[in-house]
Amino acid sequence: MILIVAEHAGGKLAKSTLEMVSAARESGREGPVTVLVLGQGTADVANDAAKYADQVLVADLPQLATYNAEVWAAATAQIAQEGEASTVVIGGSRSGREYAPRVAVKLDAPYLEDVIRLSANGNALQAQRYTYLARVTETVEAEAPVIVVTVKPGSFAPAAPAAAAGEQYDVELDLPAPRVEVTGKSVEKSSRVALTEADVIVTGGRGVGSPENFATYVEGLADRIGAGVGATRAVVDAGWRPYAEQVGQTGKTVQPKAYVALGVSGAVQHLSGMGKSKYIIAINKDAEAPIFKVADYGIVGDVNQIVPALIEAAGKSQ
Amino acid sequence: MKILTLVRQVPDAEARVKINAQNVDLEGATLVIDGMDEYGVEEALRLREGGANVEEIVALAVGPKRVEDALRTALAMGVDRAIHVETDQALDPVALSRVVAQVAQSEGAGLILVGGQEADWDSQALGAATAERLGWPQLTWTNELAVEGDTLTGRHDVDDGNESFRAPLPAVVTTQQGLNEPRYPTLPNIMKAKKKELRKEDLGQYGAQPLVRVVNSEIQTRARLNRMIDGKDPQAAAEQLLDLLRNEAKVLA
């Protein structure tokens, strides 16, 4: 079987799970598309997953109420072994890329990380992935009875439902006790669309001028056009914005339809997090800013003057 | 406690990456210690300076001869000695974890620090794979760390925010921006580093065979429109941009 570990949050199946189903279907690997749901109170998630998969394995257990890398790795490896999985597909989220290597070691399997494309090459599995701060696209290949893959979010089209809903089965697991204790948690609260799921993102850099300007111009424009809000590392380091909004090598990787960069110079580390956006729009005072080299539309001008005009014009014609 | 800090050498972020015969060609590129690993080296030093019971800090690198430079940087920053497993063979992160885990065991390390994501592989796998081989817990994307006795506490980024944690040692911790500001090696320390031990080892003894093969590398540049709009008249520029986004790119309603 091709084993997909479902990603879900707040009782809902995440879009990334449907992307993993597409990746599984495209991989040409052997066996039924099987979704494993790990969690507690997961009935809705499992029902939803069944629409897309040949079968759904459900582990609805109190020990799975919160994510833990060692527990998730143990559960996944156990099911992969029992079901003689040919392929294990895990989300390319922070958590997915944290426990997937453990699964690969447990199964003594090759690990294809954060892939954007999958295809069969004879008995081997080929994948494309970005390397060198996303400047290089590498094709890698592995051949083994079982291969572990993580799928980069936003790289595959979400799967359409299958003709018939898959069967659901409860599974039993022998789980280790978690050793990492969570002693506190702060959740990113935002009324805006999540950065990794947003179609449009407005990002502000140092060139915006101040935290107040950031709120007025970057958030103002984002709210007017229904976009997510991003920030550069410089802005996060300066304490203007929370780390949660950071886009780039050490922040989030995003691939929206439109990426609007306001006062962003375009350092390589930032480009590695947004360079695959469909359209890049840049507004910057400095005509020499590297961001203009990768921009589809660019305005050389002061953010403080152009953006209010943009906000007004966007409001007028709506 | 002994701390093992892994050091990798990668092209400078601003360096131009070249492809030669389907492989990335680093000939002539400026190579530096991976910034993510540098946070690990710095954190090891700070833990000791902060009074944690740190007996020794050892830096480890695996790779060709040139990787020595990254180890010299770590030594000049203040680590006590270095181990260089010298090889021209390319390893994937899961294969490399075999070496790191075995060195950690033979050195009796109680804490391993590794960069959260390498700037050449764009991989986050090394720390987790190493932890699994050793049967240790791992903390990834750490931005605060403290050691008290056999307990590790701190804070790290997770999918939907960040968490404070407590975990038993030994453990693997992956490091990132925000954890600290790495120091610059001073001239006296660079001189002193030349006298510190840098032990060479052979890869053969570790049985680290890569399971993943690189079959092609290419630089795919997306053709960009590079359409510049005159910003002298903000109103006109704004309206023109919106028109292009709505009617040409069709990304706005």
PDB file of N, CA and C in Angstrom, chain A residues 145-184:
ATOM      1  N   PRO A 145      12.318  -1.425  -1.236  1.00  0.00           N
ATOM      2  CA  PRO A 145      10.964  -1.968  -1.015  1.00  0.00           C
ATOM      3  C   PRO A 145      10.035  -0.940  -0.386  1.00  0.00           C
ATOM      4  N   VAL A 146      10.596  -0.080   0.448  1.00  0.00           N
ATOM      5  CA  VAL A 146       9.776   0.985   1.027  1.00  0.00           C
ATOM      6  C   VAL A 146      10.580   2.280   1.032  1.00  0.00           C
ATOM      7  N   ILE A 147       9.902   3.357   0.643  1.00  0.00           N
ATOM      8  CA  ILE A 147      10.538   4.671   0.543  1.00  0.00           C
ATOM      9  C   ILE A 147       9.689   5.675   1.309  1.00  0.00           C
ATOM     10  N   VAL A 148      10.345   6.540   2.072  1.00  0.00           N
ATOM     11  CA  VAL A 148       9.621   7.571   2.825  1.00  0.00           C
ATOM     12  C   VAL A 148       9.757   8.908   2.082  1.00  0.00           C
ATOM     13  N   VAL A 149       8.621   9.608   1.964  1.00  0.00           N
ATOM     14  CA  VAL A 149       8.578  10.848   1.197  1.00  0.00           C
ATOM     15  C   VAL A 149       7.887  11.922   2.037  1.00  0.00           C
ATOM     16  N   THR A 150       8.410  13.141   2.042  1.00  0.00           N
ATOM     17  CA  THR A 150       7.590  14.270   2.518  1.00  0.00           C
ATOM     18  C   THR A 150       7.290  15.168   1.323  1.00  0.00           C
ATOM     19  N   VAL A 151       6.070  15.710   1.324  1.00  0.00           N
ATOM     20  CA  VAL A 151       5.565  16.453   0.172  1.00  0.00           C
ATOM     21  C   VAL A 151       5.476  17.936   0.511  1.00  0.00           C
ATOM     22  N   LYS A 152       6.121  18.747  -0.300  1.00  0.00           N
ATOM     23  CA  LYS A 152       6.127  20.184  -0.058  1.00  0.00           C
ATOM     24  C   LYS A 152       4.721  20.747  -0.222  1.00  0.00           C
ATOM     25  N   PRO A 153       4.221  21.488   0.763  1.00  0.00           N
ATOM     26  CA  PRO A 153       2.864  22.041   0.659  1.00  0.00           C
ATOM     27  C   PRO A 153       2.745  22.958  -0.557  1.00  0.00           C
ATOM     28  N   GLY A 154       1.607  22.868  -1.227  1.00  0.00           N
ATOM     29  CA  GLY A 154       1.345  23.757  -2.351  1.00  0.00           C
ATOM     30  C   GLY A 154       1.959  23.310  -3.667  1.00  0.00           C
ATOM     31  N   SER A 155       2.571  22.133  -3.703  1.00  0.00           N
ATOM     32  CA  SER A 155       3.250  21.696  -4.923  1.00  0.00           C
ATOM     33  C   SER A 155       2.402  20.784  -5.796  1.00  0.00           C
ATOM     34  N   PHE A 156       1.457  20.090  -5.200  1.00  0.00           N
ATOM     35  CA  PHE A 156       0.571  19.214  -5.963  1.00  0.00           C
ATOM     36  C   PHE A 156      -0.849  19.777  -5.880  1.00  0.00           C
ATOM     37  N   ALA A 157      -1.621  19.578  -6.935  1.00  0.00           N
ATOM     38  CA  ALA A 157      -3.015  20.015  -6.906  1.00  0.00           C
ATOM     39  C   ALA A 157      -3.770  19.138  -5.916  1.00  0.00           C
ATOM     40  N   PRO A 158      -4.680  19.705  -5.128  1.00  0.00           N
ATOM     41  CA  PRO A 158      -5.452  18.860  -4.211  1.00  0.00           C
ATOM     42  C   PRO A 158      -6.241  17.821  -5.001  1.00  0.00           C
ATOM     43  N   ALA A 159      -6.298  16.582  -4.484  1.00  0.00           N
ATOM     44  CA  ALA A 159      -6.978  15.499  -5.196  1.00  0.00           C
ATOM     45  C   ALA A 159      -8.482  15.737  -5.228  1.00  0.00           C
ATOM     46  N   ALA A 160      -9.106  15.250  -6.265  1.00  0.00           N
ATOM     47  CA  ALA A 160     -10.565  15.225  -6.315  1.00  0.00           C
ATOM     48  C   ALA A 160     -11.038  13.956  -5.611  1.00  0.00           C
ATOM     49  N   PRO A 161     -12.279  13.950  -5.100  1.00  0.00           N
ATOM     50  CA  PRO A 161     -12.770  12.740  -4.442  1.00  0.00           C
ATOM     51  C   PRO A 161     -12.763  11.550  -5.397  1.00  0.00           C
ATOM     52  N   ALA A 162     -12.552  10.350  -4.856  1.00  0.00           N
ATOM     53  CA  ALA A 162     -12.584   9.134  -5.671  1.00  0.00           C
ATOM     54  C   ALA A 162     -14.038   8.775  -5.964  1.00  0.00           C
ATOM     55  N   ALA A 163     -14.250   7.839  -6.906  1.00  0.00           N
ATOM     56  CA  ALA A 163     -15.607   7.451  -7.307  1.00  0.00           C
ATOM     57  C   ALA A 163     -16.399   6.897  -6.116  1.00  0.00           C
ATOM     58  N   ALA A 164     -15.754   6.057  -5.326  1.00  0.00           N
ATOM     59  CA  ALA A 164     -16.437   5.470  -4.168  1.00  0.00           C
ATOM     60  C   ALA A 164     -15.617   5.741  -2.910  1.00  0.00           C
ATOM     61  N   ALA A 165     -16.304   5.924  -1.792  1.00  0.00           N
ATOM     62  CA  ALA A 165     -15.613   6.175  -0.533  1.00  0.00           C
ATOM     63  C   ALA A 165     -14.870   4.919  -0.090  1.00  0.00           C
ATOM     64  N   GLY A 166     -13.683   5.094   0.472  1.00  0.00           N
ATOM     65  CA  GLY A 166     -12.893   3.964   0.951  1.00  0.00           C
ATOM     66  C   GLY A 166     -13.430   3.425   2.271  1.00  0.00           C
ATOM     67  N   GLU A 167     -13.106   2.165   2.541  1.00  0.00           N
ATOM     68  CA  GLU A 167     -13.489   1.540   3.816  1.00  0.00           C
ATOM     69  C   GLU A 167     -12.647   2.131   4.947  1.00  0.00           C
ATOM     70  N   GLN A 168     -13.231   2.146   6.136  1.00  0.00           N
ATOM     71  CA  GLN A 168     -12.459   2.599   7.307  1.00  0.00           C
ATOM     72  C   GLN A 168     -12.193   1.431   8.254  1.00  0.00           C
ATOM     73  N   TYR A 169     -10.986   1.379   8.778  1.00  0.00           N
ATOM     74  CA  TYR A 169     -10.627   0.332   9.721  1.00  0.00           C
ATOM     75  C   TYR A 169      -9.956   0.963  10.941  1.00  0.00           C
ATOM     76  N   ASP A 170     -10.316   0.472  12.106  1.00  0.00           N
ATOM     77  CA  ASP A 170      -9.604   0.917  13.309  1.00  0.00           C
ATOM     78  C   ASP A 170      -8.317   0.117  13.436  1.00  0.00           C
ATOM     79  N   VAL A 171      -7.254   0.785  13.860  1.00  0.00           N
ATOM     80  CA  VAL A 171      -6.006   0.051  14.036  1.00  0.00           C
ATOM     81  C   VAL A 171      -5.530   0.169  15.486  1.00  0.00           C
ATOM     82  N   GLU A 172      -4.792  -0.832  15.902  1.00  0.00           N
ATOM     83  CA  GLU A 172      -4.215  -0.800  17.241  1.00  0.00           C
ATOM     84  C   GLU A 172      -2.742  -0.473  17.139  1.00  0.00           C
ATOM     85  N   LEU A 173      -2.257   0.229  18.126  1.00  0.00           N
ATOM     86  CA  LEU A 173      -0.869   0.657  18.083  1.00  0.00           C
ATOM     87  C   LEU A 173      -0.192   0.425  19.421  1.00  0.00           C
ATOM     88  N   ASP A 174       1.090   0.141  19.324  1.00  0.00           N
ATOM     89  CA  ASP A 174       1.898  -0.002  20.523  1.00  0.00           C
ATOM     90  C   ASP A 174       2.796   1.243  20.574  1.00  0.00           C
ATOM     91  N   LEU A 175       2.425   2.183  21.430  1.00  0.00           N
ATOM     92  CA  LEU A 175       3.085   3.490  21.374  1.00  0.00           C
ATOM     93  C   LEU A 175       4.051   3.726  22.531  1.00  0.00           C
ATOM     94  N   PRO A 176       5.157   4.401  22.254  1.00  0.00           N
ATOM     95  CA  PRO A 176       6.087   4.748  23.343  1.00  0.00           C
ATOM     96  C   PRO A 176       5.522   5.916  24.159  1.00  0.00           C
ATOM     97  N   ALA A 177       6.001   6.049  25.382  1.00  0.00           N
ATOM     98  CA  ALA A 177       5.602   7.214  26.182  1.00  0.00           C
ATOM     99  C   ALA A 177       6.397   8.416  25.691  1.00  0.00           C
ATOM    100  N   PRO A 178       5.735   9.554  25.495  1.00  0.00           N
ATOM    101  CA  PRO A 178       6.481  10.727  25.026  1.00  0.00           C
ATOM    102  C   PRO A 178       7.476  11.201  26.082  1.00  0.00           C
ATOM    103  N   ARG A 179       8.658  11.609  25.617  1.00  0.00           N
ATOM    104  CA  ARG A 179       9.666  12.074  26.561  1.00  0.00           C
ATOM    105  C   ARG A 179       9.767  13.599  26.597  1.00  0.00           C
ATOM    106  N   VAL A 180       9.307  14.213  25.517  1.00  0.00           N
ATOM    107  CA  VAL A 180       9.334  15.680  25.491  1.00  0.00           C
ATOM    108  C   VAL A 180       8.011  16.175  26.061  1.00  0.00           C
ATOM    109  N   GLU A 181       8.120  16.965  27.123  1.00  0.00           N
ATOM    110  CA  GLU A 181       6.918  17.465  27.784  1.00  0.00           C
ATOM    111  C   GLU A 181       6.679  18.910  27.335  1.00  0.00           C
ATOM    112  N   VAL A 182       5.460  19.168  26.896  1.00  0.00           N
ATOM    113  CA  VAL A 182       5.117  20.537  26.484  1.00  0.00           C
ATOM    114  C   VAL A 182       4.654  21.286  27.728  1.00  0.00           C
ATOM    115  N   THR A 183       5.367  22.352  28.092  1.00  0.00           N
ATOM    116  CA  THR A 183       5.046  23.039  29.343  1.00  0.00           C
ATOM    117  C   THR A 183       4.316  24.358  29.095  1.00  0.00           C
ATOM    118  N   GLY A 184       4.186  24.721  27.841  1.00  0.00           N
ATOM    119  CA  GLY A 184       3.459  25.953  27.524  1.00  0.00           C
ATOM    120  C   GLY A 184       3.343  26.073  26.032  1.00  0.00           C
TER     121      GLY A 184
END
